[in-house]
PDB file of C-alpha atoms in Angstrom:
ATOM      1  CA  UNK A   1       7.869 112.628  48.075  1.00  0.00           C
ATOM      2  CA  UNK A   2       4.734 110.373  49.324  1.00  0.00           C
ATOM      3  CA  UNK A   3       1.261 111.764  47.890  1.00  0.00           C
ATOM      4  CA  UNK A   4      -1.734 112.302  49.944  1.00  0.00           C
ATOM      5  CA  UNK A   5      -4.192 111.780  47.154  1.00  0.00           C
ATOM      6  CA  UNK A   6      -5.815 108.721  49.558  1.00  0.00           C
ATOM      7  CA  UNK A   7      -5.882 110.600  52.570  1.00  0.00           C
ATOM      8  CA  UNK A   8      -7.017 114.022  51.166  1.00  0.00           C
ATOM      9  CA  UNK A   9      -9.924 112.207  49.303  1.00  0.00           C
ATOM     10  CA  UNK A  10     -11.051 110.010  52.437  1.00  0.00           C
ATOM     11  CA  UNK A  11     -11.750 113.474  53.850  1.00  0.00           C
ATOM     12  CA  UNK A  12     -13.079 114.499  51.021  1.00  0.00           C
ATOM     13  CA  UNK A  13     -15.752 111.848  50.503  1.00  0.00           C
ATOM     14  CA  UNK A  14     -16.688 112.268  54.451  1.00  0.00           C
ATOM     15  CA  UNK A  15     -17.574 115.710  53.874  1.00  0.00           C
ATOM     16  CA  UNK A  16     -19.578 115.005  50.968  1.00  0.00           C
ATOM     17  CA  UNK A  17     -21.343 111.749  52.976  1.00  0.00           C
ATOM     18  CA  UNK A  18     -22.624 113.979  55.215  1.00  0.00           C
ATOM     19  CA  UNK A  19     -23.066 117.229  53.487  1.00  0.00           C
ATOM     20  CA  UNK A  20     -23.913 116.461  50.034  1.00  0.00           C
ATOM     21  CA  UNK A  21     -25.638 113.050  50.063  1.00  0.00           C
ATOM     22  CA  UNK A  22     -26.730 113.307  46.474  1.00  0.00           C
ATOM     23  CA  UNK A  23     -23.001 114.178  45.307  1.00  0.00           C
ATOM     24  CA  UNK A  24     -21.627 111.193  47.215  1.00  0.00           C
ATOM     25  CA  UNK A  25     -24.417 108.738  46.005  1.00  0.00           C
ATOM     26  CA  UNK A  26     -22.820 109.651  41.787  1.00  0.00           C
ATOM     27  CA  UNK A  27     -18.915 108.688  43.005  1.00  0.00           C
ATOM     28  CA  UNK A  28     -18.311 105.379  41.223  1.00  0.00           C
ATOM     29  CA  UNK A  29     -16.032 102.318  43.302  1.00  0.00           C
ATOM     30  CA  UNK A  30     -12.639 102.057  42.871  1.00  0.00           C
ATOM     31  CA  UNK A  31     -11.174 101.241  39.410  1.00  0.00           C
ATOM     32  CA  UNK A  32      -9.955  97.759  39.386  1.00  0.00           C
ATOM     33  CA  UNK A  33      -6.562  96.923  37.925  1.00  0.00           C
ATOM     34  CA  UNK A  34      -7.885  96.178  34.334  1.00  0.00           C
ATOM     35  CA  UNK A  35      -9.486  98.859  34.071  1.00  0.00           C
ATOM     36  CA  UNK A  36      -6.361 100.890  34.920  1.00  0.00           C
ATOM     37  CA  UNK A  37      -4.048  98.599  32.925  1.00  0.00           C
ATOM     38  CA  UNK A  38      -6.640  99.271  29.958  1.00  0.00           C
ATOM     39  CA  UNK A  39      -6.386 103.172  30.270  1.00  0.00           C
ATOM     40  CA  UNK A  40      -2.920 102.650  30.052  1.00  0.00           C
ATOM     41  CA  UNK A  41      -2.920 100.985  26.761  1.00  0.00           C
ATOM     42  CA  UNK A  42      -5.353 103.031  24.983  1.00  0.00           C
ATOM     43  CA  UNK A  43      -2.992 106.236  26.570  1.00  0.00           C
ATOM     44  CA  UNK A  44      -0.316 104.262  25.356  1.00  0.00           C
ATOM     45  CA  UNK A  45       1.902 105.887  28.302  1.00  0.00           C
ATOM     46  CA  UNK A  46       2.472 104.637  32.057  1.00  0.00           C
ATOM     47  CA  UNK A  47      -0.402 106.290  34.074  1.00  0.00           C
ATOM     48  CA  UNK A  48       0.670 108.834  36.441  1.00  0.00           C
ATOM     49  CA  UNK A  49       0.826 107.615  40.321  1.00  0.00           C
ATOM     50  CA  UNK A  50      -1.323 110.594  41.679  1.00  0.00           C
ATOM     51  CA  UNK A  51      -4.058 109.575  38.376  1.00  0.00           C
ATOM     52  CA  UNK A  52      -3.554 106.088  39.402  1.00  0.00           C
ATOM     53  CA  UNK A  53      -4.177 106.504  43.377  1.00  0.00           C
ATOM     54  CA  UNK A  54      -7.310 108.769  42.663  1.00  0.00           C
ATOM     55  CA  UNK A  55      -8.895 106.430  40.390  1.00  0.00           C
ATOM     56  CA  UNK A  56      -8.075 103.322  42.981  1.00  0.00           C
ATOM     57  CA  UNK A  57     -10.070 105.660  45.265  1.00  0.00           C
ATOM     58  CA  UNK A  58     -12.568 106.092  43.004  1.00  0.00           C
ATOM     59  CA  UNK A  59     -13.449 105.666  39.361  1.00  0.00           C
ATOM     60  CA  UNK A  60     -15.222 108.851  38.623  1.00  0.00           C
ATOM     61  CA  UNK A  61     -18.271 109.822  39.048  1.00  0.00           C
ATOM     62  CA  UNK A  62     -21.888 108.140  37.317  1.00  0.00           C
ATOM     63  CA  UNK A  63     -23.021 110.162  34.325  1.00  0.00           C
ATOM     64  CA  UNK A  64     -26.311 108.727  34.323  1.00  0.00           C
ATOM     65  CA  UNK A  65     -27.665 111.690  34.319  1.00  0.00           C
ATOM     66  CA  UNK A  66     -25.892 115.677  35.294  1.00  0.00           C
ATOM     67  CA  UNK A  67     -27.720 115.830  38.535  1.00  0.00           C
ATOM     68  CA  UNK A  68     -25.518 116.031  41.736  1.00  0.00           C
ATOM     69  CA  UNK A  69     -22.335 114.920  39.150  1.00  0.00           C
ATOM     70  CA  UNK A  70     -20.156 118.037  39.476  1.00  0.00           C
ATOM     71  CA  UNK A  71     -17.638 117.398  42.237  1.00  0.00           C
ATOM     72  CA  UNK A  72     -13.951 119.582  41.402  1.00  0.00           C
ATOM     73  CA  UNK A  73     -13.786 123.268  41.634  1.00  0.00           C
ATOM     74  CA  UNK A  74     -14.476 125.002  39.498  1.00  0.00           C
ATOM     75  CA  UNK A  75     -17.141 122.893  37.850  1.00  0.00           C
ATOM     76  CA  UNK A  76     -16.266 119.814  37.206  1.00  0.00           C
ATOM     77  CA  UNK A  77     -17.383 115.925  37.263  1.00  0.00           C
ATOM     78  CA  UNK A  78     -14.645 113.265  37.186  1.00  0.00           C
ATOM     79  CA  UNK A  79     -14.334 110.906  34.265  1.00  0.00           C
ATOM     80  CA  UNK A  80     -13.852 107.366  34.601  1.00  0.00           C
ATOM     81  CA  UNK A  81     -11.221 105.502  33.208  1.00  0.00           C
ATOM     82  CA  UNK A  82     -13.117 104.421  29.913  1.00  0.00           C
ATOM     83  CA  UNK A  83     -14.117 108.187  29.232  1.00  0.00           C
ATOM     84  CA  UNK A  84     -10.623 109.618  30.249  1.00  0.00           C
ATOM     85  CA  UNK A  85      -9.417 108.284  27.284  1.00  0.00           C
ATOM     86  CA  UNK A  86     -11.616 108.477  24.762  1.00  0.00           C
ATOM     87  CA  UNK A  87     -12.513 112.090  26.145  1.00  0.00           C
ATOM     88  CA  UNK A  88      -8.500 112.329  25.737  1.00  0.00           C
ATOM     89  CA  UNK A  89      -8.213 111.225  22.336  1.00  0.00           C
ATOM     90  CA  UNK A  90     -11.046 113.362  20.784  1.00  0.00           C
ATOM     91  CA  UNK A  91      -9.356 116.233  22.451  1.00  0.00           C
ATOM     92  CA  UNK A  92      -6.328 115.050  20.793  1.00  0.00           C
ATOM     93  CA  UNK A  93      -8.228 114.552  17.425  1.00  0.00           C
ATOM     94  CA  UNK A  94      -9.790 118.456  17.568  1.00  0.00           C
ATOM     95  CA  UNK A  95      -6.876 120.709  18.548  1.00  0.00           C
ATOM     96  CA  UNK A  96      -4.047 118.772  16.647  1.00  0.00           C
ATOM     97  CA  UNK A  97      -0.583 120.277  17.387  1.00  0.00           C
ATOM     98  CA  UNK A  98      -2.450 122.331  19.863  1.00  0.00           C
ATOM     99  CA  UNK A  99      -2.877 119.379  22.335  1.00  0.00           C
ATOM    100  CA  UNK A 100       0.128 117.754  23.367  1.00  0.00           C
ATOM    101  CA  UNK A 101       0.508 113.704  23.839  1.00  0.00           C
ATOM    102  CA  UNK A 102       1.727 114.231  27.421  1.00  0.00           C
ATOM    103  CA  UNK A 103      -1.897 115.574  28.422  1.00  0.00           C
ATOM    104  CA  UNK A 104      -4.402 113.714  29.933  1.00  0.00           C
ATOM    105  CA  UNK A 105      -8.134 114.905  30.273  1.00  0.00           C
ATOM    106  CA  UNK A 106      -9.690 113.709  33.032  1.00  0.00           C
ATOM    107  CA  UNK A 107     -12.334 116.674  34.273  1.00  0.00           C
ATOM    108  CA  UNK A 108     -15.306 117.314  32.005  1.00  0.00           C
ATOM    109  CA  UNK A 109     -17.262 120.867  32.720  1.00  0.00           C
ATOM    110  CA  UNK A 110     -20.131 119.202  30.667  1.00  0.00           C
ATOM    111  CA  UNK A 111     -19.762 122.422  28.090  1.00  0.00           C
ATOM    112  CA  UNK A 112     -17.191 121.546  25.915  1.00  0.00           C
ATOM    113  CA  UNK A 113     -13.946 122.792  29.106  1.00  0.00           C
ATOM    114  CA  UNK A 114     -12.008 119.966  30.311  1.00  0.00           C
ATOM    115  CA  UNK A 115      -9.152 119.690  33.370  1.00  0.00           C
ATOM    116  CA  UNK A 116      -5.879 118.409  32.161  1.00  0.00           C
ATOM    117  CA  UNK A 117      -3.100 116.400  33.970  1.00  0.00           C
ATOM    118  CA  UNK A 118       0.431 117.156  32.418  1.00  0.00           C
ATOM    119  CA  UNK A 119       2.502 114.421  32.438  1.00  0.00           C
ATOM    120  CA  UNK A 120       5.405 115.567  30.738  1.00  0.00           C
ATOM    121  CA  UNK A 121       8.672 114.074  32.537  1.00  0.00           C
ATOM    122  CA  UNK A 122      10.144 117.518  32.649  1.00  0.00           C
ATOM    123  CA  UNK A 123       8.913 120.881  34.764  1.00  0.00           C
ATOM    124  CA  UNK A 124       6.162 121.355  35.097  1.00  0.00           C
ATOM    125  CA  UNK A 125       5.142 117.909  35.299  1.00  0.00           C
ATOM    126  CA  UNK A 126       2.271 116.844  37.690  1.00  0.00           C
ATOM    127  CA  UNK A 127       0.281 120.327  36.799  1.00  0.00           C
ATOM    128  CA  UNK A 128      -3.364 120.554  35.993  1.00  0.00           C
ATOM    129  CA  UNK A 129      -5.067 123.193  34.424  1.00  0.00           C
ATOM    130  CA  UNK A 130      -8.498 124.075  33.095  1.00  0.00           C
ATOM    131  CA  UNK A 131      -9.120 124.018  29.260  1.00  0.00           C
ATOM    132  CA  UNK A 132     -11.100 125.638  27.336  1.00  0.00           C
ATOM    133  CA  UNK A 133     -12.937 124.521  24.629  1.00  0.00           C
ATOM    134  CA  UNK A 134     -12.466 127.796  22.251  1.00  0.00           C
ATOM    135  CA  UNK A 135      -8.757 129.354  24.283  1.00  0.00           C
ATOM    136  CA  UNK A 136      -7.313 126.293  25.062  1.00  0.00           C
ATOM    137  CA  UNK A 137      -5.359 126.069  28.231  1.00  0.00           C
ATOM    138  CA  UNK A 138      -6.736 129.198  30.131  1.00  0.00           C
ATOM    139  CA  UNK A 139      -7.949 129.596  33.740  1.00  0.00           C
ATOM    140  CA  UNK A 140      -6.768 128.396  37.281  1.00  0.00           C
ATOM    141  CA  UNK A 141      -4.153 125.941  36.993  1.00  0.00           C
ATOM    142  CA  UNK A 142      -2.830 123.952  40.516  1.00  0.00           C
ATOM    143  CA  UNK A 143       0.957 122.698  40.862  1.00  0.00           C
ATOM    144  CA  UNK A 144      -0.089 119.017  41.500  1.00  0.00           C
ATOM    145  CA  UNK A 145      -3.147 117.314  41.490  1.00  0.00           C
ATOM    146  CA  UNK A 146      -2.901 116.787  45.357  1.00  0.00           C
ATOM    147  CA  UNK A 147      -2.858 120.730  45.561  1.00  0.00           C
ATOM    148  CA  UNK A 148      -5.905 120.697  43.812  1.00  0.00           C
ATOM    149  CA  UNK A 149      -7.228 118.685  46.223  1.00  0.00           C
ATOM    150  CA  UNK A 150      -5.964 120.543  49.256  1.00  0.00           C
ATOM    151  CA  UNK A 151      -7.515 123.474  47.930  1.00  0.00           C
ATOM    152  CA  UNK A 152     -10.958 121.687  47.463  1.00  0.00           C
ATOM    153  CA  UNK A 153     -11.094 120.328  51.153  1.00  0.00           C
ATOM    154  CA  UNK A 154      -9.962 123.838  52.266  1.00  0.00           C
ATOM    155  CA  UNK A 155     -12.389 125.266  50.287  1.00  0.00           C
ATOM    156  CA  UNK A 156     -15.238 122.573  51.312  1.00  0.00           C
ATOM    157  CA  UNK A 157     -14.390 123.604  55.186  1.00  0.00           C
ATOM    158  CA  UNK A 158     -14.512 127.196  55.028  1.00  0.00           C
ATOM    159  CA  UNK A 159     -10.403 127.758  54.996  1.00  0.00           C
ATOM    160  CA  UNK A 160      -8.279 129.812  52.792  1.00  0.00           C
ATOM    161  CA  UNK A 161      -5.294 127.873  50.895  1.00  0.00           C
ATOM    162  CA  UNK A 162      -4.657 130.045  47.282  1.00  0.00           C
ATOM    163  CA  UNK A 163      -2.951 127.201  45.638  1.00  0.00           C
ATOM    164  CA  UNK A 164      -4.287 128.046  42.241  1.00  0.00           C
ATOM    165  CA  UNK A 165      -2.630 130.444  40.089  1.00  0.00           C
ATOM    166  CA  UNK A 166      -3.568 131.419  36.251  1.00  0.00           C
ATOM    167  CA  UNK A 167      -2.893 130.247  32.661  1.00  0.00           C
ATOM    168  CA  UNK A 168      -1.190 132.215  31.084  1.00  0.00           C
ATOM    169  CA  UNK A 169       1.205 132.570  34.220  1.00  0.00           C
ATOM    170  CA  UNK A 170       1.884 136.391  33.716  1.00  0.00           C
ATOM    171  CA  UNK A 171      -2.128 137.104  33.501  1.00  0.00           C
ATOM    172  CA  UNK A 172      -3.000 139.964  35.263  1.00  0.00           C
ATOM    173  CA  UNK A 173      -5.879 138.823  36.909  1.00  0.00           C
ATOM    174  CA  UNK A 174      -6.106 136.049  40.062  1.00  0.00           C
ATOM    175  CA  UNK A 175      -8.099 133.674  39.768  1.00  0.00           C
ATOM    176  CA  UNK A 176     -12.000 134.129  41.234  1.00  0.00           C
ATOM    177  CA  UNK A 177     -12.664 133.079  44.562  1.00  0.00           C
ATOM    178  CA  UNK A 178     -14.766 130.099  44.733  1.00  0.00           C
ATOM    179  CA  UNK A 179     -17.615 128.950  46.865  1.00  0.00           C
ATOM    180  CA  UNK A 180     -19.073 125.895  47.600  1.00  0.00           C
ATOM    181  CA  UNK A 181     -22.444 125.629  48.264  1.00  0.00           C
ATOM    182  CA  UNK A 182     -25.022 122.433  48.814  1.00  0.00           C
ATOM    183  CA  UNK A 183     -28.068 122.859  47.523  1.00  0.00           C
ATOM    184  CA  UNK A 184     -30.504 119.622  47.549  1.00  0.00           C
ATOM    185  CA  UNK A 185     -27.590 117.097  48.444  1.00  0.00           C
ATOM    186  CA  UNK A 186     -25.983 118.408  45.170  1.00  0.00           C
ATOM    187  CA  UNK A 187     -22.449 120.019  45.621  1.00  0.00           C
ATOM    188  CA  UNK A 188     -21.828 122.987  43.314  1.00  0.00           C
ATOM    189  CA  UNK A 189     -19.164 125.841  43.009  1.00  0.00           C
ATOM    190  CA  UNK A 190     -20.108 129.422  42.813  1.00  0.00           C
ATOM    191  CA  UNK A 191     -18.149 132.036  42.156  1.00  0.00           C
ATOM    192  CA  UNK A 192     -17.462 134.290  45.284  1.00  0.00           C
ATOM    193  CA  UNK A 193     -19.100 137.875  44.733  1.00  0.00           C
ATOM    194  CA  UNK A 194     -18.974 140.799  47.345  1.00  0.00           C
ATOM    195  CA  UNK A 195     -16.882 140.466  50.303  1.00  0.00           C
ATOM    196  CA  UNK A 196     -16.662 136.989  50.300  1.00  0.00           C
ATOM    197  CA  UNK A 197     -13.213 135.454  49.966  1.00  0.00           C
ATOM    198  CA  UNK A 198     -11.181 131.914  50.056  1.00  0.00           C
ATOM    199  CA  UNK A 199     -11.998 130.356  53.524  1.00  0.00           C
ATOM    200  CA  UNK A 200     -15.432 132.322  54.395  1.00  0.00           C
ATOM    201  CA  UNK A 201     -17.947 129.705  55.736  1.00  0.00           C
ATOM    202  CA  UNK A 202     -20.238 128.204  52.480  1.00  0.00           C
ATOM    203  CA  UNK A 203     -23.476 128.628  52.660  1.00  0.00           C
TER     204      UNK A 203
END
């Protein structure tokens, strides 16, 4: 099965050009093949294709400062390739048996939560899923990281997808409705309240 990681995130980055300037202006270039090829070794693992074709589109985004640096729902700024693995391996460090080698960090909610690539060979390989810095792996979780970004663009152009589903998988409660809104040039996710719901028009 091809991926649409390029694709999706060509349309992504056009909606942020010209909706959330200030958002675009933090995405770093594309990581070069040493840089890849040095993530690798410090994972000591073969990088995952869908990791490896995001980061070729672009390296994460510039943590200069937190301004206009959150890009994922539902919070999150992309790491680049030098801070997805040492973010990884501190992770790894702190939680002990409770973080296992085939996870990758590569979201950072800037509080401590992470996202996490699984890239375990067997079922369910490909997932990511939120982490929590106190529950561990708790919240919305997508199939594949190309769900996650169908879900964003849907999100980002006022259309409903529901691709996310919760961690633990028998949780009783879906996961909250999120809404992207611009504020500034700065992209941020709210949580929908009210009567809004998935594919509403943001704000």
């Amino acid at each position: 099965m091809s991926s649409s990681i390029t694709p999706l995130w060509r349309q992504i980055a056009e909606w942020l050009r010209k909706n959330a300037p200030l958002t675009f202006a933090k995405l770093n270039p594309p990581a070069d093949e040493r840089a890849l090829a040095e993530l690798a070794s410090e994972m000591d693992t073969e990088l995952p294709p869908d990791l490896v074709e995001l980061l070729h589109s672009f390296n994460g985004s510039a943590a200069r400062d937190v301004i206009g640096l959150i890009l994922l729902p539902s919070g999150y700024h992309v790491m680049d390739s030098s801070q997805i693995a040492r973010d990884t391996r501190q992770r790894a460090s702190i939680w002990g048996d409770g973080w296992r080698p085939s996870w990758i960090a590569f979201g950072n909610d800037l509080c401590g939560g992470c996202l996490v690539l699984d890239t375990q060979p067997q079922p369910p390989y490909g997932r990511v899923f939120e982490f929590d810095k106190v529950d561990g792996p708790f919240g919305s979780a997508w199939d594949s990281l190309d769900d996650l970004l169908t879900e964003m663009l849907a999100l980002l152009e006022g259309r409903a997808v529901g691709l996310a589903h919760r961690i633990p998988y028998d949780y009783p409660r879906a996961p909250a409705p999120l809404k992207p809104v611009v504020k500034d040039g700065e992209l941020e996710w709210e949580v929908g309240i009210g009567d809004w719901i998935p594919g509403s028009n943001p704000s």
